[in-house]
Coordinates of C-alpha atoms in Angstrom, one line a residue:
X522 CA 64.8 37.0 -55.4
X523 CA 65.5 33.5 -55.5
X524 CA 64.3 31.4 -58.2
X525 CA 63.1 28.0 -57.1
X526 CA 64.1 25.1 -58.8
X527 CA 62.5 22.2 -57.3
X528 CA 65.8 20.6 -57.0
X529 CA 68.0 18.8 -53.9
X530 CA 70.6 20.6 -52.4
X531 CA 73.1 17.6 -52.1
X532 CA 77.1 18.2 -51.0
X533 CA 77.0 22.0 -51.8
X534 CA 75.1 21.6 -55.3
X535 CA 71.2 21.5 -56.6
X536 CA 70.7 18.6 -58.5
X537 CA 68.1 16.2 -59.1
X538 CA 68.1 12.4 -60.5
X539 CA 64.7 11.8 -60.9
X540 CA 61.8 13.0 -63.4
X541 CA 59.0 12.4 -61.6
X542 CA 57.5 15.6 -59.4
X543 CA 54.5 17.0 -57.2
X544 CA 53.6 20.6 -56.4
X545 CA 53.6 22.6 -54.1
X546 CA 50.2 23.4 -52.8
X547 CA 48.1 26.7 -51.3
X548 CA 46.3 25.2 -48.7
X549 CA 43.9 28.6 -48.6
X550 CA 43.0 28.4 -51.9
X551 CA 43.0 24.4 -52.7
X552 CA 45.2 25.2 -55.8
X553 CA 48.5 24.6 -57.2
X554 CA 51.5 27.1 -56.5
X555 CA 53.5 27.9 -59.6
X556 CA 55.9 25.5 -58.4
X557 CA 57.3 21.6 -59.0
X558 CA 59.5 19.8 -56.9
X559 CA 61.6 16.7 -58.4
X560 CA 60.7 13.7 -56.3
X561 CA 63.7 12.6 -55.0
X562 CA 65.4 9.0 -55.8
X563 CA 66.9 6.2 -54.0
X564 CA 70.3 7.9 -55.9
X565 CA 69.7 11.3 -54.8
X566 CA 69.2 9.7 -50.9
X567 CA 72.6 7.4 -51.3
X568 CA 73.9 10.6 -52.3
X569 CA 73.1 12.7 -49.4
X570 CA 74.4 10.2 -46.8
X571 CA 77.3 9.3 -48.7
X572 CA 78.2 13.3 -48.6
X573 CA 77.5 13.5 -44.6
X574 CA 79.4 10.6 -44.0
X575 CA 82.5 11.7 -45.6
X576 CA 82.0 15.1 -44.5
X577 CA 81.5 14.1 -40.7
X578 CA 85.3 13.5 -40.4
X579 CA 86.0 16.7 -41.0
X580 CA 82.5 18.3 -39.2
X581 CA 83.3 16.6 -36.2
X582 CA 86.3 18.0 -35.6
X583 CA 85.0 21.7 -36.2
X584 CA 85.5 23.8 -33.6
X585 CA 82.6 24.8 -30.7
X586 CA 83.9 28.5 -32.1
X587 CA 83.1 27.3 -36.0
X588 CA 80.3 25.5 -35.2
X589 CA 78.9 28.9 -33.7
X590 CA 80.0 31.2 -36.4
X591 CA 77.7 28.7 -38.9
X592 CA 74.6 28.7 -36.9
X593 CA 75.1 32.5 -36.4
X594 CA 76.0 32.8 -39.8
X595 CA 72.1 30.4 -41.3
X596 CA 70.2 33.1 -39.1
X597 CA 71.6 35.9 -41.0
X598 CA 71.3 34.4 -44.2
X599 CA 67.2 33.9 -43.4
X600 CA 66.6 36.9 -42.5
X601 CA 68.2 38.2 -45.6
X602 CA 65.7 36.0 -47.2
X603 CA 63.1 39.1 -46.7
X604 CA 59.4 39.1 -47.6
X605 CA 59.6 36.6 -50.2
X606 CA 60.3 33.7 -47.7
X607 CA 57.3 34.9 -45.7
X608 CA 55.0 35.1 -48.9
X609 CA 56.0 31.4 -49.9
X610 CA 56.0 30.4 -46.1
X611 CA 52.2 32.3 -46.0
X612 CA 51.0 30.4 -49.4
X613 CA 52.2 26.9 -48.5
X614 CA 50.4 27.0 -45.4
X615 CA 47.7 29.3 -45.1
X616 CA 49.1 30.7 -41.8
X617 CA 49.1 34.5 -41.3
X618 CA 52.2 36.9 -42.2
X619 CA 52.6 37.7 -37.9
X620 CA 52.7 33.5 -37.4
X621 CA 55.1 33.1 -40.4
X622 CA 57.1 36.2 -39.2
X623 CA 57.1 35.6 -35.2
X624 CA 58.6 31.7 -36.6
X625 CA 61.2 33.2 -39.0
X626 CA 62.4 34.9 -35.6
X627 CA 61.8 31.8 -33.4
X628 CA 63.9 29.8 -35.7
X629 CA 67.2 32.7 -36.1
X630 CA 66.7 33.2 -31.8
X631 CA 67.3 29.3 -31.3
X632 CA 69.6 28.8 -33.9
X633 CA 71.9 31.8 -32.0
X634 CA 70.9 30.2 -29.0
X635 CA 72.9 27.0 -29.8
X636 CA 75.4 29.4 -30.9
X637 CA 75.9 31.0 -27.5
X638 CA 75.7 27.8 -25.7
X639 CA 78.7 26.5 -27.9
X640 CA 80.8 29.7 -27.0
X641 CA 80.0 30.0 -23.2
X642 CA 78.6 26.3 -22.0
X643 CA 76.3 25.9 -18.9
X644 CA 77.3 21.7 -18.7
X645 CA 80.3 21.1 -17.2
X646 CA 82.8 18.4 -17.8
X647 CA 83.8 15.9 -15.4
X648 CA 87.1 15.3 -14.2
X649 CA 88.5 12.7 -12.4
X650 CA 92.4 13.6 -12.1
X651 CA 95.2 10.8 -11.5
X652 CA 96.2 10.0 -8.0
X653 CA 99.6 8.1 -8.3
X654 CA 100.0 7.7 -4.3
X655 CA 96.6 5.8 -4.3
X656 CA 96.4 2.4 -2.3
X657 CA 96.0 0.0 -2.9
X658 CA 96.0 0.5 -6.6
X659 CA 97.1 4.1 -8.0
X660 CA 93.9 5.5 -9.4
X661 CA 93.6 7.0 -13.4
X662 CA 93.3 10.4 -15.3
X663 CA 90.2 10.3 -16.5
X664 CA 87.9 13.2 -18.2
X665 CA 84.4 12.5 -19.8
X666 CA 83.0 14.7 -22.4
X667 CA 80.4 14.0 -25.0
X668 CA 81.0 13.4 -28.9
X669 CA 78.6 14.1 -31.8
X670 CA 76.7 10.5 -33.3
X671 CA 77.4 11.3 -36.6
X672 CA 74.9 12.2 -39.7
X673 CA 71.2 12.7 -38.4
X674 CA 68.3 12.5 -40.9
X675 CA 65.8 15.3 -39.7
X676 CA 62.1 15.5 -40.8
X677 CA 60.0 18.5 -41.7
X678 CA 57.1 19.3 -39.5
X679 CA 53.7 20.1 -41.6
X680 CA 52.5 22.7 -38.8
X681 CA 55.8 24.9 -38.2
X682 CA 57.3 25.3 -41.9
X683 CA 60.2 27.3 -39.8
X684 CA 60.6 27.0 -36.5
X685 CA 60.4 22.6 -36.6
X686 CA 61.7 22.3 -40.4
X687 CA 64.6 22.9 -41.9
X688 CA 66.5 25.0 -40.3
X689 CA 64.9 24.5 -36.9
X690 CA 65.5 22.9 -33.4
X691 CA 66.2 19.4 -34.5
X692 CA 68.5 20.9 -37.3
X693 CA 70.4 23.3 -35.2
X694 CA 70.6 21.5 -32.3
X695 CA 72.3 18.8 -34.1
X696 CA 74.8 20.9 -35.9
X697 CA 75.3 22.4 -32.6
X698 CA 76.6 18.6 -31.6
X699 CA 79.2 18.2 -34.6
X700 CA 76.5 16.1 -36.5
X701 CA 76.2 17.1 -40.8
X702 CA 72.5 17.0 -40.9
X703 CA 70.2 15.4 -44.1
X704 CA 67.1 17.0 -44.6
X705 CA 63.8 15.3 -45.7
X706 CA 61.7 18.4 -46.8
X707 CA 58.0 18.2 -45.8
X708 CA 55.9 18.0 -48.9
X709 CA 53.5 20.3 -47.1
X710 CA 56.0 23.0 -47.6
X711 CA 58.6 22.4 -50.6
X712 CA 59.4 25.9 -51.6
X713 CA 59.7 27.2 -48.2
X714 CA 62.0 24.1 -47.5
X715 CA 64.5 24.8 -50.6
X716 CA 64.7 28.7 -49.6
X717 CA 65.8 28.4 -46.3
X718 CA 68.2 25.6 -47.6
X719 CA 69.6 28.5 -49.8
X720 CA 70.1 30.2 -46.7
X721 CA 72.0 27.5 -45.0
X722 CA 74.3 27.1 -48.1
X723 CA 74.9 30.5 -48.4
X724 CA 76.3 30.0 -45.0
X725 CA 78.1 26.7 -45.1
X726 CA 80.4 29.1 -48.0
X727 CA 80.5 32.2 -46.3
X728 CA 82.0 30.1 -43.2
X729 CA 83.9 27.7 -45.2
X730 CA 82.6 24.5 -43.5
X731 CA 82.3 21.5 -45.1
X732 CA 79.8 21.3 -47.6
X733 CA 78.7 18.3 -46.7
X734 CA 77.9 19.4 -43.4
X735 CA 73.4 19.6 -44.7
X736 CA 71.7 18.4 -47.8
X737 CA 68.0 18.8 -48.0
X738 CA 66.0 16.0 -50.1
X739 CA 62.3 16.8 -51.1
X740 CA 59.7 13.9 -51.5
X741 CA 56.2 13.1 -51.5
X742 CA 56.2 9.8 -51.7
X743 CA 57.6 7.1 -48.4
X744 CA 60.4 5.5 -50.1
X745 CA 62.5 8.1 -49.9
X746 CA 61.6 8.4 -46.1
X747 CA 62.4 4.9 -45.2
X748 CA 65.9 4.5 -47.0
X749 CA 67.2 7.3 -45.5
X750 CA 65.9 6.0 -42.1
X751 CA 67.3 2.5 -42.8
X752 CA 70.8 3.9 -44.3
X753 CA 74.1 2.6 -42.8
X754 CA 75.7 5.6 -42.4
X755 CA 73.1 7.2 -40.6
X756 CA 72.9 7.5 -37.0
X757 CA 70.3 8.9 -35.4
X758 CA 66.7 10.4 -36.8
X759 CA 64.9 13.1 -35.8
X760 CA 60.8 13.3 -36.2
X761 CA 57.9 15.8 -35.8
X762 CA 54.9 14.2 -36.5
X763 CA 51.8 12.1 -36.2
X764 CA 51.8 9.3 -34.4
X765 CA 50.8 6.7 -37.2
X766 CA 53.9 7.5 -39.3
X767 CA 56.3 8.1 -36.9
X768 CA 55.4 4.4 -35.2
X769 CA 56.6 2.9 -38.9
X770 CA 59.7 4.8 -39.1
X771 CA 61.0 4.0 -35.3
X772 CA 60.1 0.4 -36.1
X773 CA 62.5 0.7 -39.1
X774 CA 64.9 2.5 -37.0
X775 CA 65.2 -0.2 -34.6
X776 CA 65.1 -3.2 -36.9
X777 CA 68.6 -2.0 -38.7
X778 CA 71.0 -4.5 -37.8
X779 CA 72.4 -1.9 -35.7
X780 CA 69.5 -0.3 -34.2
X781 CA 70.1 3.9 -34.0
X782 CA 68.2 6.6 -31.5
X783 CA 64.7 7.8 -32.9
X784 CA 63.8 10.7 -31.7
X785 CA 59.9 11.1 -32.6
X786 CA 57.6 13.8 -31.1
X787 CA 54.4 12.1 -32.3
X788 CA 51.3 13.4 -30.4
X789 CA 49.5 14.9 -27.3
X790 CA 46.4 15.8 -25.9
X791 CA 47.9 18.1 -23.1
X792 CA 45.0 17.3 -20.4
X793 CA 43.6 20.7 -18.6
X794 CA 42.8 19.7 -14.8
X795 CA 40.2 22.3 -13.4
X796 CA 40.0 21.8 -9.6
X797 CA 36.6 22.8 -8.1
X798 CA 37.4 25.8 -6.2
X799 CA 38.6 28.0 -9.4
X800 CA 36.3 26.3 -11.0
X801 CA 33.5 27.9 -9.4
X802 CA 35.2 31.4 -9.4
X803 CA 36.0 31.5 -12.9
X804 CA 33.3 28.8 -15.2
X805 CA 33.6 31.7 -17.4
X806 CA 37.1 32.7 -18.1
X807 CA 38.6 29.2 -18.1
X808 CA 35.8 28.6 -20.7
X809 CA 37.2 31.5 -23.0
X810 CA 40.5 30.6 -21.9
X811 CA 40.0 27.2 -23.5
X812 CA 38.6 27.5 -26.6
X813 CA 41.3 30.6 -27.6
X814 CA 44.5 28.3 -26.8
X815 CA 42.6 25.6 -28.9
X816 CA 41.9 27.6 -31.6
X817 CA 45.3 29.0 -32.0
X818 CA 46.8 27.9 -35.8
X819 CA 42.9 26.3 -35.7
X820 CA 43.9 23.5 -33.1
X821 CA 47.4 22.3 -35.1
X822 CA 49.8 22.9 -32.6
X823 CA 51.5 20.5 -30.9
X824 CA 50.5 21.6 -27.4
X825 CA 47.0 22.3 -27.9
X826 CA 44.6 21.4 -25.2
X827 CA 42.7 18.4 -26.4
X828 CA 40.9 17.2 -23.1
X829 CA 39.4 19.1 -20.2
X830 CA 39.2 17.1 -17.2
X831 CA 36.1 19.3 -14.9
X832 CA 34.9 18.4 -11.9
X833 CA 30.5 18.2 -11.9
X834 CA 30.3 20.9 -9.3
X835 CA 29.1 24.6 -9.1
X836 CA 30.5 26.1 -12.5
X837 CA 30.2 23.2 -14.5
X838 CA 26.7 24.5 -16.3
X839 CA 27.9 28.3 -16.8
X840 CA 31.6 26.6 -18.4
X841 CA 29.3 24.2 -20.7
X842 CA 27.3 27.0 -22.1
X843 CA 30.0 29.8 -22.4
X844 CA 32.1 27.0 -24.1
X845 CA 29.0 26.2 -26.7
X846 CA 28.5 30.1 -27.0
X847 CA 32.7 30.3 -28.4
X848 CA 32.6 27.7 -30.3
X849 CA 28.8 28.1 -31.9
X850 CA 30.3 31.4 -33.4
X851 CA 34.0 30.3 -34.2
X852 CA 34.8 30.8 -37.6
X853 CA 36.0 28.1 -39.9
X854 CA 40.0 27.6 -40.6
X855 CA 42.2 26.4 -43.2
X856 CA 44.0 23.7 -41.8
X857 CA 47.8 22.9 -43.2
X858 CA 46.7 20.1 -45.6
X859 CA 44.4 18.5 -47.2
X860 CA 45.0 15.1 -46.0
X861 CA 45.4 17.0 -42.3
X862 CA 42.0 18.2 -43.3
X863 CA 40.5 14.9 -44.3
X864 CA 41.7 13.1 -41.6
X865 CA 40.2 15.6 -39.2
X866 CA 37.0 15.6 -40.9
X867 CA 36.3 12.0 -40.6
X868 CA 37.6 11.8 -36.9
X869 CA 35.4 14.3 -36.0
X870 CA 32.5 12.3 -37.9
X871 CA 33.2 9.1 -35.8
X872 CA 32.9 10.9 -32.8
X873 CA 29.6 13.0 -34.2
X874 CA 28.6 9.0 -34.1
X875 CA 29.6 8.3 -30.9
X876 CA 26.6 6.8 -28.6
X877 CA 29.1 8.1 -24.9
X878 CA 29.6 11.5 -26.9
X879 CA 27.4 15.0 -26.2
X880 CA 28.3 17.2 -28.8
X881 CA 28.0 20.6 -26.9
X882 CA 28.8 22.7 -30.3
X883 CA 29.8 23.1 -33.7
X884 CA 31.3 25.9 -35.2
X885 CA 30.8 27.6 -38.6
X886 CA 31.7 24.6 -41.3
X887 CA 33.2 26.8 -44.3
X888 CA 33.9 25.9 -47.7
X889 CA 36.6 23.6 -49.4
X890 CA 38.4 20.3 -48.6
X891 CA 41.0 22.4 -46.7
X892 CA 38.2 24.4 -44.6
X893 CA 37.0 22.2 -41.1
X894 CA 35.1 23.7 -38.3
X895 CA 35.8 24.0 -34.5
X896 CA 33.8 21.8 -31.9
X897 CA 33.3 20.6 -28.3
X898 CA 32.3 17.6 -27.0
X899 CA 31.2 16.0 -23.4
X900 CA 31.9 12.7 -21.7
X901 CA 31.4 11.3 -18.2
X902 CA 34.9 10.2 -16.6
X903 CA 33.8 6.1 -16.7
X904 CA 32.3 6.0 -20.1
X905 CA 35.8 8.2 -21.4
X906 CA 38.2 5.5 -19.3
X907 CA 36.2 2.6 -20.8
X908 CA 36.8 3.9 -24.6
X909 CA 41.0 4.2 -25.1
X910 CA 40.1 5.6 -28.8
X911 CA 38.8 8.8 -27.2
X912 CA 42.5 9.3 -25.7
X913 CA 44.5 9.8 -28.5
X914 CA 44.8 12.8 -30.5
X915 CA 42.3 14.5 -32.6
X916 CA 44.6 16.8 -34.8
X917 CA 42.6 20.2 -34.7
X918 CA 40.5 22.7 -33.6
X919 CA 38.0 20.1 -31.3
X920 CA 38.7 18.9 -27.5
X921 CA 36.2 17.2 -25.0
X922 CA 35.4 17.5 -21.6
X923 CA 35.6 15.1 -19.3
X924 CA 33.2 15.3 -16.6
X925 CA 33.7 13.4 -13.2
X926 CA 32.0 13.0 -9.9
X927 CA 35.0 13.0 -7.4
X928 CA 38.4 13.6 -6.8
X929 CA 39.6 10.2 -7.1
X930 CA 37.5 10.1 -10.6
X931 CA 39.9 12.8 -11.4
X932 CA 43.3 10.9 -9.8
X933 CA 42.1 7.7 -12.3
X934 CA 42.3 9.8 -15.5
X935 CA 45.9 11.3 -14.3
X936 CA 47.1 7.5 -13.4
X937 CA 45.8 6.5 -16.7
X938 CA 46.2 9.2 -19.0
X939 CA 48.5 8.3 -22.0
X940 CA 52.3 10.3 -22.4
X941 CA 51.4 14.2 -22.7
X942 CA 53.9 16.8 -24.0
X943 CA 52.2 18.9 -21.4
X944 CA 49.3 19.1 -18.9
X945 CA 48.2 21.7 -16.6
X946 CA 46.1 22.2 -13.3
X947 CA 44.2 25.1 -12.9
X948 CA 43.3 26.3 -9.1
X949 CA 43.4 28.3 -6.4
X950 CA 46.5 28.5 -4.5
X951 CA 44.7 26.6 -1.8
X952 CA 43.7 23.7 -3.6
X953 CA 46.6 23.4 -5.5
X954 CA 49.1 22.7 -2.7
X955 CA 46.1 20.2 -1.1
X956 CA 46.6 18.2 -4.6
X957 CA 50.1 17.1 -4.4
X958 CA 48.6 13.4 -4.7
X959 CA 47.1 14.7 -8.3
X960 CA 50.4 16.5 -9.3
X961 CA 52.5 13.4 -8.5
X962 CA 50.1 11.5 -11.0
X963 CA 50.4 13.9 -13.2
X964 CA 53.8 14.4 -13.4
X965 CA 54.2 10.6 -14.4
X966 CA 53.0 11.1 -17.6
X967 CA 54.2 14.4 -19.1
X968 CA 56.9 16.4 -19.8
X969 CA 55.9 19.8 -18.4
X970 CA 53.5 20.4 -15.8
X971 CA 51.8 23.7 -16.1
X972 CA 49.9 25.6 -13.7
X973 CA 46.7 28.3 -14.2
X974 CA 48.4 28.6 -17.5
X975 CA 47.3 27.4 -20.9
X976 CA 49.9 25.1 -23.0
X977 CA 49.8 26.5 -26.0
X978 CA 53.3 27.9 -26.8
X979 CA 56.8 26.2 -26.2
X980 CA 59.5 28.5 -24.5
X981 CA 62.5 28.0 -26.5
X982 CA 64.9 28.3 -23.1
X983 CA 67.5 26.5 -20.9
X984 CA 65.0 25.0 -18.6
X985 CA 62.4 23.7 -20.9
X986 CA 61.2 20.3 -21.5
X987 CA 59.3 19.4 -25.0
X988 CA 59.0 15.2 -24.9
X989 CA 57.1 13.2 -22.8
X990 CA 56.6 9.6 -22.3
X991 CA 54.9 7.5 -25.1
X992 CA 53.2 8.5 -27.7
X993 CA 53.9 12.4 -26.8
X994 CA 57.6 11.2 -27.8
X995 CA 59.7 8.0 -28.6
X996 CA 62.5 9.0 -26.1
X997 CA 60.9 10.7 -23.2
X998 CA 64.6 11.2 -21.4
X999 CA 65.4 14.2 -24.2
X1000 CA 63.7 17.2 -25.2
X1001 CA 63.2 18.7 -28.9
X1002 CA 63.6 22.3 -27.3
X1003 CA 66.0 24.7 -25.4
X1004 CA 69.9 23.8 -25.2
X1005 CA 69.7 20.3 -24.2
X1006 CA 68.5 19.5 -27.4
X1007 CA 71.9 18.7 -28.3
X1008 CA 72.1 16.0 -25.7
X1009 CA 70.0 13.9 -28.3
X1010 CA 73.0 14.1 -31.0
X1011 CA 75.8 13.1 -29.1
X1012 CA 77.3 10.6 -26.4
X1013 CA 79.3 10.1 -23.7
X1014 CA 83.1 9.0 -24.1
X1015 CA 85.6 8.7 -21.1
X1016 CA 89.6 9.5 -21.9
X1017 CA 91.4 7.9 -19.4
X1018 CA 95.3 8.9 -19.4
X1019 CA 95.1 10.5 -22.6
X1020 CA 97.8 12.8 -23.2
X1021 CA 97.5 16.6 -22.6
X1022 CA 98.0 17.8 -26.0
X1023 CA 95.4 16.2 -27.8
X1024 CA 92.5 15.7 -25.1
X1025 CA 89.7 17.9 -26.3
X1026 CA 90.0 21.4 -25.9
X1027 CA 87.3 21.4 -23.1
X1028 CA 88.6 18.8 -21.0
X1029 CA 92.1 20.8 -21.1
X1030 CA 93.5 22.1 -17.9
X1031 CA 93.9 25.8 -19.3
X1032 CA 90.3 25.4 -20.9
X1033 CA 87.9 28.3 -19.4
X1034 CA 85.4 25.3 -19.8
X1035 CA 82.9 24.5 -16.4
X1036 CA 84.4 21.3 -15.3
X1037 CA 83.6 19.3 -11.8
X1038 CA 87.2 18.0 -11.2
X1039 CA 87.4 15.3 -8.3

């Protein structure tokens, strides 16, 4: 077992500067954990990016083979962490052991994932090889490849303690690029946080790479948050969160006198287009379909569906009442925080207030400032277009249903529908390939387009996309998931008639690297 200190992990050592300190806090019961966590100071944060800057000189010249061996090597080390980093995971956040466990695997898959992709690549490099005989100038030797940005300052997501935290995608995806990565532990989750940090430093010594290669800082208060954002020596941010705080931090990102690469995931409703065909068919299962994918993790996942965009044809009553039915009898849930909580609650009461909202049900309220209830709400398609503040996010177990008396009612709401991680259209074969116009609107504002398929859930894969245009994400080019992750960390450099012997190993003519060679 490994006794928790509350400390920062900085260049290899725990340490703290500070005396002040917050707890750690079980969401299920509204109570204190036996643990304190030293609030971390602007020392402790000049610290951590001092130690990734010097160590990057040495990180970014690590082999793909090292870099491998260390991301292999964190997995390992987490899983050895056993049942005690699924009891602390499971009292920091009130989610169930099978979540907490099913993450703890998510995160050790994609971390060997990145490993696999550094020891067999699926990019290849481009070559451009020297042509002496040319006319009428003789043409170069040149061979682009990409290089790691340098230290990245990742942020803790509140709803995946695991799988979006410290060790997780942003994390090993820029390690994967060459890139020492500083932490910001998520207050939500502080002792899960500084256990998997044991794992990762177990495994920067049992690899020998550079101890400066991670540090993890914990913090409650913004300070702390905006320094590191606004250090020198930092390069590039990575962010999982809501919208409101992510907005500050990419405005402080790109006032720096040299601006660097934010990339937030911030938000999404993830529209569900039911076209009226299906509709009809299935009222009923879509219904039940809906309100289990938004009540998955009680509505806090990133990809939950939000909005449900029906058409006022046959089906329309039997999917109203089989919705108010599911959620009349849903029971209450423990939601991650208690500020998550609060500001769920008092969303939900504005749009209880609402005079173009129909509540169509409520479910079972519980007990406790951590406790909320599920619920379901209606709207016509013009009154929902004419009110923006209905299209943004409402973090939890509630969506609405958008109701609208035509086709092109339904093409408006695509063309004006706010950046979505996801969205997906749910049909018959038939209709689906007779709504290309609607899928080409769609497809404008989201990241991945899913069809007669709820969102909930993120393949972690080669071919998926997690990002979207604006809010869903601050860089809508780059995904947060699957092997081109990476892409975000690094950047393109030409070598033109460098010598053999030291060009990168990839880009070297006996390298068993792809290449596209012209």
């Amino acid at each position: 077992m490994i006794e928790i200190s509350g400390q920062h992990l900085i260049n290899g050592h725990w340490t703290n500067n500070g005396h002040d300190q917050f707890s750690s806090v079980n969401p299920a019961t509204d109570s204190d954990n036996p643990y304190q966590f030293f609030e971390a100071t602007a020392d402790d944060a000049n610290q951590a990016v001092a130690t990734a800057s010097r160590a990057f000189k040495q990180v970014r010249r690590l082999s793909a083979i090292q870099r491998a061996d260390f991301l292999e090597a964190i997995a390992t080390e987490i899983e050895s962490l056993g049942e005690q980093l699924v009891n602390v995971a499971m009292s920091e956040t009130a989610l169930p052991q099978a979540r907490i466990e099913g993450e703890r695997g998510r995160t050790c898959n994609q971390l060997r994932m990145f490993a696999t992709q550094l020891r067999y690549p699926t990019q290849a490099v481009r070559i451009d090889m020297a042509d002496s005989d040319r006319l009428p100038l003789p043409k170069s030797d040149s061979r682009l490849s990409n290089i790691p940005l340098g230290p990245v300052v990742v942020f803790g997501a509140s709803n995946f303690p695991l799988a979006f935290s410290t060790a997780g995608g942003d994390t090993a995806s820029a390690l994967a690029a060459g890139c020492p990565v500083i932490v910001k532990g998520h207050p939500a989750h502080p002792a899960t946080t500084e256990l998997v940090s044991h794992a990762i430093n177990n495994a920067i010594i049992a690899t020998g790479v550079p101890a400066g290669i991670f540090s993890m800082v914990q913090a409650k208060l913004p300070a702390v948050a905006q320094q590191l954002v606004q250090a020198d020596d930092v390069k590039a941010v990575a962010f999982t969160g809501s919208q409101k705080i992510g907005d500050i931090l990419n405005s402080l990102a790109q006032s720096r006198p040299t601006p660097i690469p934010f990339f937030g995931e911030l938000g999404s409703t993830n529209p569900q287009f039911i076209l009226p065909q299906l509709f009809a068919q299935q009222a009923q299962t879509l219904a039940n379909n809906q309100v289990a994918s938004m009540l998955m993790g009680h509505g806090q996942f990133c990809t939950s569906p939000g909005v449900v965009i029906v058409p006022n044809s046959a089906g329309l009553d039997q999917f109203i009442a089989t919705l108010g039915e599911a959620i009349s009898i849903a029971s209450t849930g423990t939601m991650l925080t208690r500020a998550i909580a609060q500001a769920y609650q008092e969303k939900l009461a504005q749009w209880l207030s609402h005079d173009k909202l129909s509540l169509i049900a409520v479910g079972n309220k519980g007990q406790g400032s951590t406790q909320t209830p599920a619920a379901m709400f209606r709207v016509n398609a013009v009154d929902y277009l004419a009110a923006p503040s209905l299209h943004e996010e409402l973090f939890g177990p509630c969506a609405l249903v958008v109701i609208c008396e035509s086709h092109d009612q339904m093409l408006m709401l695509a063309q004006e529908s706010p950046g979505q991680l996801t969205a997906s259209i749910h049909g018959t074969d038939a209709e689906i390939i007779q709504s290309i116009d609607l899928i080409d609107d769609i497809a404008q504002h989201v990241g991945r387009l899913i069809f007669n398929q709820m969102p909930t859930g993120v393949e972690v894969c080669h071919s998926m996309q997690h990002g979207g245009p604006y809010p869903a994400s601050t860089a809508p080019q780059t995904t947060s998931v699957g092997t081109m992750a990476v892409n975000r960390f690094t950047r393109p450099i030409c070598w033109q008639n460098m010598p053999h012997g030291i060009l990168p190993s990839e880009l070297k003519d006996s390298s068993d690297a792809l290449k596209f060679v012209v």
